[in-house]
Coordinates of C-alpha atoms and ligand atoms in Angstrom, one line a residue:
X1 CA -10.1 -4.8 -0.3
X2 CA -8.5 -7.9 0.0
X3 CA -5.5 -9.5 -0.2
X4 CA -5.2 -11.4 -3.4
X5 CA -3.0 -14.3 -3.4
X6 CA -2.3 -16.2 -6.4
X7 CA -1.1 -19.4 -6.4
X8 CA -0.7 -21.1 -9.6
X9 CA 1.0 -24.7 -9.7
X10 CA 4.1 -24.2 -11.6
X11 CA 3.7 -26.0 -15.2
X12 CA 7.0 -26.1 -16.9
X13 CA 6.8 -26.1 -20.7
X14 CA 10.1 -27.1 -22.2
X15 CA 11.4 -26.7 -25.1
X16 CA 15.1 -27.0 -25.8
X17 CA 17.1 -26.4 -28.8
X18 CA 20.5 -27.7 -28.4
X19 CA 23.1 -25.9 -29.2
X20 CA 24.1 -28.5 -32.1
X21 CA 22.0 -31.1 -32.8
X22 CA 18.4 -29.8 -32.0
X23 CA 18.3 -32.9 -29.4
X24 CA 15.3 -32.4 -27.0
X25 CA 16.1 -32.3 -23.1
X26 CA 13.8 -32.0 -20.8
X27 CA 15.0 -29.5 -18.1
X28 CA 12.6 -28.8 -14.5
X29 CA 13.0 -26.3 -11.8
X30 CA 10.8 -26.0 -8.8
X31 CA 10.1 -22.8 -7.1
X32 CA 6.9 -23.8 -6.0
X33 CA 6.7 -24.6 -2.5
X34 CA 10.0 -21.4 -2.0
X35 CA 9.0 -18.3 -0.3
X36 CA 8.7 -15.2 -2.7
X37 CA 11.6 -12.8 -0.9
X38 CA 12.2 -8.8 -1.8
X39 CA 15.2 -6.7 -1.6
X40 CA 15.6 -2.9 -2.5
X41 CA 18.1 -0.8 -3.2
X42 CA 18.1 3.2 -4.4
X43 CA 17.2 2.2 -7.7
X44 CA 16.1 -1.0 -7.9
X45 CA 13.9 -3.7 -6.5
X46 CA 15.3 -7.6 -6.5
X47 CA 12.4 -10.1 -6.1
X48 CA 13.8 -13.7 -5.5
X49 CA 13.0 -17.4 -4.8
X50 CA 15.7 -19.4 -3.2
X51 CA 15.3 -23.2 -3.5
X52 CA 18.6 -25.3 -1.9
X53 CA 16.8 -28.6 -1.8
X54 CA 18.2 -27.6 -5.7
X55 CA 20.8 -25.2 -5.2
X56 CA 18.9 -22.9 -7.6
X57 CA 17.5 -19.5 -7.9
X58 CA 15.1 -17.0 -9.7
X59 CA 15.2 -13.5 -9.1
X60 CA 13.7 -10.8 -10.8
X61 CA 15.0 -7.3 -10.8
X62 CA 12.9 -4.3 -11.9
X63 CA 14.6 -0.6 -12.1
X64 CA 12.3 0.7 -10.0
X65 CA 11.8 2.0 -6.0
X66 CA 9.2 1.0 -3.6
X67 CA 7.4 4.2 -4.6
X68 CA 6.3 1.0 -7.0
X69 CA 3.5 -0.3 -4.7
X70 CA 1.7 3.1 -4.2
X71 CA 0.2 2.6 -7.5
X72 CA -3.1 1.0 -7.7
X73 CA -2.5 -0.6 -10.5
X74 CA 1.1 -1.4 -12.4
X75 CA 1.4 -1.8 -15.8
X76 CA 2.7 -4.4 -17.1
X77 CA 7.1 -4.4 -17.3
X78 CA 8.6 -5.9 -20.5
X79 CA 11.9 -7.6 -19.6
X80 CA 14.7 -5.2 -20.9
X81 CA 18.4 -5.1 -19.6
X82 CA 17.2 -2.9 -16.8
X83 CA 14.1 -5.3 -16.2
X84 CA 15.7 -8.7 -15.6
X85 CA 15.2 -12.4 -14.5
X86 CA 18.0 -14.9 -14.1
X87 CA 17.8 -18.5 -13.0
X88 CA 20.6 -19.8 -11.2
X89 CA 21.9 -23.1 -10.0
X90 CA 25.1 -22.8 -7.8
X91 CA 27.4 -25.2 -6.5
X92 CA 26.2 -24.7 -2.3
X93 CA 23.3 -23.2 -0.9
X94 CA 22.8 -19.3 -0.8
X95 CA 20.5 -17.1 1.6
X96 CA 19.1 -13.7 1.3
X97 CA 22.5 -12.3 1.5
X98 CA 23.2 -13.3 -1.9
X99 CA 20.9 -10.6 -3.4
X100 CA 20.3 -8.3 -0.7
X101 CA 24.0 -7.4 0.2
X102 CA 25.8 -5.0 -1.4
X103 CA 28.6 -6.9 -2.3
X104 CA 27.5 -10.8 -3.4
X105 CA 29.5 -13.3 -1.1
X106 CA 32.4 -15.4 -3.3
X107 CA 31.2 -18.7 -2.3
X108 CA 29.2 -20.8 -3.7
X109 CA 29.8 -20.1 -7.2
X110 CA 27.3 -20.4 -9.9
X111 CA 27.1 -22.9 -11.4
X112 CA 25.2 -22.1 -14.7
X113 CA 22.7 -19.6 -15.0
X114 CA 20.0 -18.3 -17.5
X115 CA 18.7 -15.2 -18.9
X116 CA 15.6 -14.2 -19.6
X117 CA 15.6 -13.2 -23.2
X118 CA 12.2 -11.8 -23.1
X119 CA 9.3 -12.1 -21.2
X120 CA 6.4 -10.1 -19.3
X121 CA 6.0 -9.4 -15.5
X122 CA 2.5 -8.5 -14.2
X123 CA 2.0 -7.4 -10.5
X124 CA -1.1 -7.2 -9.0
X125 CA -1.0 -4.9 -6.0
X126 CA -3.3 -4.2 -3.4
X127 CA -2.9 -0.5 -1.8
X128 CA -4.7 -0.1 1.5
X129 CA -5.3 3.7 2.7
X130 CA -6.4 3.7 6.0
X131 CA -7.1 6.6 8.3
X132 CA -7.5 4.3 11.5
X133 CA -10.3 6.9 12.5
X134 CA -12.8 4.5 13.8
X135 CA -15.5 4.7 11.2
X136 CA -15.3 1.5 9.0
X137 CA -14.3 1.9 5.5
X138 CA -17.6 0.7 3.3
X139 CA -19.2 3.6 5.9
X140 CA -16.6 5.7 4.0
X141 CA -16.6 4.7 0.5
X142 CA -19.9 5.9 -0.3
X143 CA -21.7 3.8 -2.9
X144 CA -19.5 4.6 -5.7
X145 CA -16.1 2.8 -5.0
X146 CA -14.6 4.7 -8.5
X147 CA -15.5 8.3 -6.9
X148 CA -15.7 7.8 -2.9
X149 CA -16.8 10.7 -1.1
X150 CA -14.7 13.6 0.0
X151 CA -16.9 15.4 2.9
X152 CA -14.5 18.2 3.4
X153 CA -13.2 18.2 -0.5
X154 CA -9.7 18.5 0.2
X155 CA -8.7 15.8 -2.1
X156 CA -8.8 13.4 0.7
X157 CA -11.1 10.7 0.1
X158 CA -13.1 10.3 4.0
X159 CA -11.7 6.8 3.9
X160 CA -8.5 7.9 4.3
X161 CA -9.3 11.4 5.4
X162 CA -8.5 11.4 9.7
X163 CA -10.7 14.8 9.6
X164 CA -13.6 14.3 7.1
X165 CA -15.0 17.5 7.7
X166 CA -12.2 19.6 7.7
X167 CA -13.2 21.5 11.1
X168 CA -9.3 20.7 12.6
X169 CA -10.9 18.5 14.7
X170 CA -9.7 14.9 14.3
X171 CA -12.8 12.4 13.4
X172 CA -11.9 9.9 16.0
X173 CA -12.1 12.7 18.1
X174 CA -16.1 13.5 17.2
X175 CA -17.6 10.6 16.8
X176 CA -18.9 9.2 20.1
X177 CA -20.5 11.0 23.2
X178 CA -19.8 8.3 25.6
X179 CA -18.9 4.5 26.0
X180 CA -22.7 3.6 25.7
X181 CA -23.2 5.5 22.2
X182 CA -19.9 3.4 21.0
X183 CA -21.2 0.3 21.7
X184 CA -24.4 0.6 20.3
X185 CA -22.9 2.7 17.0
X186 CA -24.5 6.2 17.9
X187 CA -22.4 8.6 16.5
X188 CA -22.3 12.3 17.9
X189 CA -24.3 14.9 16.8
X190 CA -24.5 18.1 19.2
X191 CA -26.8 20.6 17.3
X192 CA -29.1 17.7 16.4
X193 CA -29.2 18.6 12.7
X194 CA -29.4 15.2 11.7
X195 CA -25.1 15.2 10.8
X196 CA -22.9 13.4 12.8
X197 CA -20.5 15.8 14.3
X198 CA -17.7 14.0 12.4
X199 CA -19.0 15.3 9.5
X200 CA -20.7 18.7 10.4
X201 CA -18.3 21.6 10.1
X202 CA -20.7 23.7 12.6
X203 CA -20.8 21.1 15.1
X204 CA -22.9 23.1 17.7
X205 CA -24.6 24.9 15.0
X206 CA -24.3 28.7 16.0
X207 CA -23.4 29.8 13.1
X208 CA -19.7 29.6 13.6
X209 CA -17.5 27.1 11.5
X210 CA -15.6 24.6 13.9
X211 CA -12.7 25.7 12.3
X212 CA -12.8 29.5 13.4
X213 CA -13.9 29.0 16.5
X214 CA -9.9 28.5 17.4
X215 CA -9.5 32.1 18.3
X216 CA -6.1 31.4 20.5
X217 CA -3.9 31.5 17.3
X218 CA -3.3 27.7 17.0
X219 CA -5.4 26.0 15.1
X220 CA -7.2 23.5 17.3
X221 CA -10.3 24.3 18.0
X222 CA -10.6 22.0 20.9
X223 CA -8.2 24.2 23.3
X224 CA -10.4 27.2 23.1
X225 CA -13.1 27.4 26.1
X226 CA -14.4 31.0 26.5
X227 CA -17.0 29.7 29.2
X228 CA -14.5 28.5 32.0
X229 CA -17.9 27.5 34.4
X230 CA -19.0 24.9 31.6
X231 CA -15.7 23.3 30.4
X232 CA -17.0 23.0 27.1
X233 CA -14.8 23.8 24.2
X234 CA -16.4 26.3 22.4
X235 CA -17.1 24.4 18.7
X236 CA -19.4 22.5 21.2
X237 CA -21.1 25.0 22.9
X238 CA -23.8 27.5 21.1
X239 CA -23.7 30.4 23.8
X240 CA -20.3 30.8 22.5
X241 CA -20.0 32.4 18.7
X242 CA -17.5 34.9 18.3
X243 CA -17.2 36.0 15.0
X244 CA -14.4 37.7 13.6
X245 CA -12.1 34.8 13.3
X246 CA -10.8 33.0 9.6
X247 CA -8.9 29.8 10.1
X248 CA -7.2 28.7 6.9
X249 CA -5.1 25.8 7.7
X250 CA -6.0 22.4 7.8
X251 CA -3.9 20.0 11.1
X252 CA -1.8 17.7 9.9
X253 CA -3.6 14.2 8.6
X254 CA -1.5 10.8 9.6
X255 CA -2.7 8.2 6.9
X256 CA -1.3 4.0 7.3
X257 CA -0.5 3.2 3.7
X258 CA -0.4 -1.5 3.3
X259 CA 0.8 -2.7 0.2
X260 CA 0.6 -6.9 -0.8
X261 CA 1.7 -8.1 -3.7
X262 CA 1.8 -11.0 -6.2
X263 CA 4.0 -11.6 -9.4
X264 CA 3.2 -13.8 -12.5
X265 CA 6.1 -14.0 -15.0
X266 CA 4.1 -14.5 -18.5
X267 CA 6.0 -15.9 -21.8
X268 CA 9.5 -15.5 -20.0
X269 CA 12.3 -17.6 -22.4
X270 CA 15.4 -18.2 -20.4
X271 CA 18.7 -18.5 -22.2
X272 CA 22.2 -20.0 -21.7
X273 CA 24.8 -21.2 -23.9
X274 CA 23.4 -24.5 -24.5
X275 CA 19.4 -24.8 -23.6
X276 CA 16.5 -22.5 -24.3
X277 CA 13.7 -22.4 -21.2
X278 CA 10.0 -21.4 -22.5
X279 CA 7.1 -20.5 -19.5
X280 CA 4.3 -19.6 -20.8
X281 CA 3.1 -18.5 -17.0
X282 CA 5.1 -18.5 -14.2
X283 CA 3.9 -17.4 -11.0
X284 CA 6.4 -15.8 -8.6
X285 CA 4.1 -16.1 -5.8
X286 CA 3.1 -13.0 -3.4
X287 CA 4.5 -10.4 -0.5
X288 CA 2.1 -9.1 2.1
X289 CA 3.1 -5.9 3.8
X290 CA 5.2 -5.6 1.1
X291 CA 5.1 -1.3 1.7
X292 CA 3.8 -1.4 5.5
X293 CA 4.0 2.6 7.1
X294 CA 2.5 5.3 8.5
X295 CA 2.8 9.0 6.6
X296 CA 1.6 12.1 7.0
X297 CA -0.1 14.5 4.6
X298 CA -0.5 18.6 4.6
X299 CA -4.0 19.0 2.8
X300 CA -3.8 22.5 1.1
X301 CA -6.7 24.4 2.2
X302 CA -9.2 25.7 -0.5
Ligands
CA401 CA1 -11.4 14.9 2.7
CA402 CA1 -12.1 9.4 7.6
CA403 CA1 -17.2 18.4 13.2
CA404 CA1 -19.8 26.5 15.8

C-alpha cells in the first residue's frame, strides 16, 4: 500500500463579481510550493497552509477527531458552518501558532479574509495495519486483497494479526529454527505436517492444541516445560501431551496503525464583502504519518 501523493499545480479560476459594478478583477493566491500543516483539538481537526512570502493563509477545519484517518476510505465533507475553509491575508507573518494555539496571538491582524460559501473536500487516506511480525504482508494478504485471510478467525486479518494461529504464542516467535533457516526464508515447522508452526495450532502435533498445553495457569504456553532434561517447552515437544487442560483466552496483540493523507478542495467559492473566488480543484497537498502509533487489541475468543 502506498503512499499516494497528489500534487496538482494550483490553477486559479477567477471570477469576480464586484460588489457594484460587476467589474472583473483578477485575484491569485499561491499555496503551492507551502507545506500542508495539521492541528487537532477535542473536536476538531485544522488543516492549514501558511504562505508569508504573501502574508496569506488557507486553513480548513473539519468537526471531526483523528479517529478520522482509521477509516479506509472518507467520504466526501460538504462545507457547512462546522466544515470550514477561510483564506486569509494579514498584515505580518503568522506561524503554526496561529491555528494550533488555543488562544490566536493579537498580532498580525487580518487583513481581509474569505469564506468558503460552499465547496467539497475529498481526502484520500492510506491506513497501514501492521503487525511487525516478520512475515511480509503480500505473504499475509492471501490472494484476495477484499477478504485477506484470517488463519486463527478471530477477526484479525494475519496481516495485522501478531499470532495468526491463535496458539498464544506470538508469530515472530515461531517462525524460524535458527539464523540459517532466516536467511534462506525456511520457516518452522516441528511436526513436519507441511504448516509452518506460525500457523499450526498443534505445533508438535500430539494431539494437544498449543494453546492448552499452558497448564501453569497463565496463558503462555512457552513457560511450561514438563521435561526439565530436554528444555523444550512442551507445545514443542510430542512426549509431552497432557490433556485435561482448556485455554480460552487469547495474549494481548500489539498492532502499529500509519495513516498519510492528501486533501483536494473541489468547487470551493470563497466569499468576502467585495470579491467572489471560484476553484474548481484545489489541492491542499498531503501529510504522512499523519496518525503514526502503536495500539493494542484484546481479540475475544470464540
Ligand atoms: Ca487472526
Ligand atoms: Ca500476522
Ligand atoms: Ca503455532
Ligand atoms: Ca501440541
Amino acid at each position: 500500500m502506498k503512499l499516494k501523493i497528489w500534487l496538482i499545480s494550483v490553477v486559479i479560476i477567477n471570477t469576480f463579481s464586484s460588489c457594484d459594478d460587476g467589474d472583473l478583477i483578477v485575484t491569485s493566491f499561491d499555496f503551492e510550493d507551502q507545506t500542508l500543516q495539521i492541528c487537532g483539538g477535542e473536536n476538531a481537526l485544522v488543516f492549514f497552509k501558511i504562505n508569508n512570502d504573501a502574508q496569506e493563509s488557507i486553513a480548513l477545519n473539519i468537526a471531526s477527531t483523528s479517529d478520522i484517518f482509521l477509516q479506509e476510505e472518507i467520504e466526501d465533507i460538504e462545507l457547512s458552518t462546522t466544515n470550514f475553509v477561510t483564506y486569509r491575508k494579514y498584515n505580518g507573518d503568522i506561524d503554526a501558532s496561529y491555528f494550533c494555539s488555543s488562544v490566536p496571538p493579537t498580532s498580525p491582524q487580518v487583513n481581509s479574509e474569505y469564506l468558503a460559501e460552499s465547496g467539497t473536500v475529498a481526502i484520500d487516506n492510506t491506513l497501514i495495519l501492521d503487525d511487525d511480525d516478520g512475515v511480509p504482508e503480500e505473504e499475509e494478504l492471501g490472494n484476495n486483497e477484499d477478504e485477506p485471510m484470517d488463519t486463527d478467525g478471530d477477526g484479525i486479518p494475519d496481516y495485522y494479526d501478531a499470532d495468526d494461529d491463535g496458539d498464544n504464542v506470538p508469530t515472530r516467535l515461531e517462525l524460524f529454527e535458527n539464523e540459517t533457516d532466516e536467511e534462506n526464508g525456511i520457516y518452522k515447522d516441528t511436526d513436519g505436517d507441511g504448516i509452518p508452526d506460525y500457523l499450526d495450532d498443534d505445533d508438535d502435533g500430539d494431539g494437544i492444541l498449543t494453546r492448552n498445553e499452558s497448564t501453569d495457569g497463565d496463558i503462555d504456553p512457552l513457560n511450561d516445560i514438563n521435561d526439565e532434561s530436554s528444555g523444550i517447552p512442551d507445545f514443542l515437544n510430542a512426549n509431552v501431551a497432557i490433556p485435561g487442560f482448556e485455554i480460552e483466552e487469547y495474549i494481548l496483540h500489539s498492532v502499529n496503525r500509519n495513516a498519510s493523507i492528501s486533501i483536494v478542495l473541489f468547487n470551493l467559492v470563497l466569499v468576502n464583502a467585495d470579491e467572489t473566488i471560484v476553484q474548481e480543484s484545489l489541492s491542499l497537498g498531503a501529510i504522512s504519518d499523519v496518525l503514526n502509533d502503536t495500539i493494542i487489541l484484546a481479540p475475544e475468543f470464540q
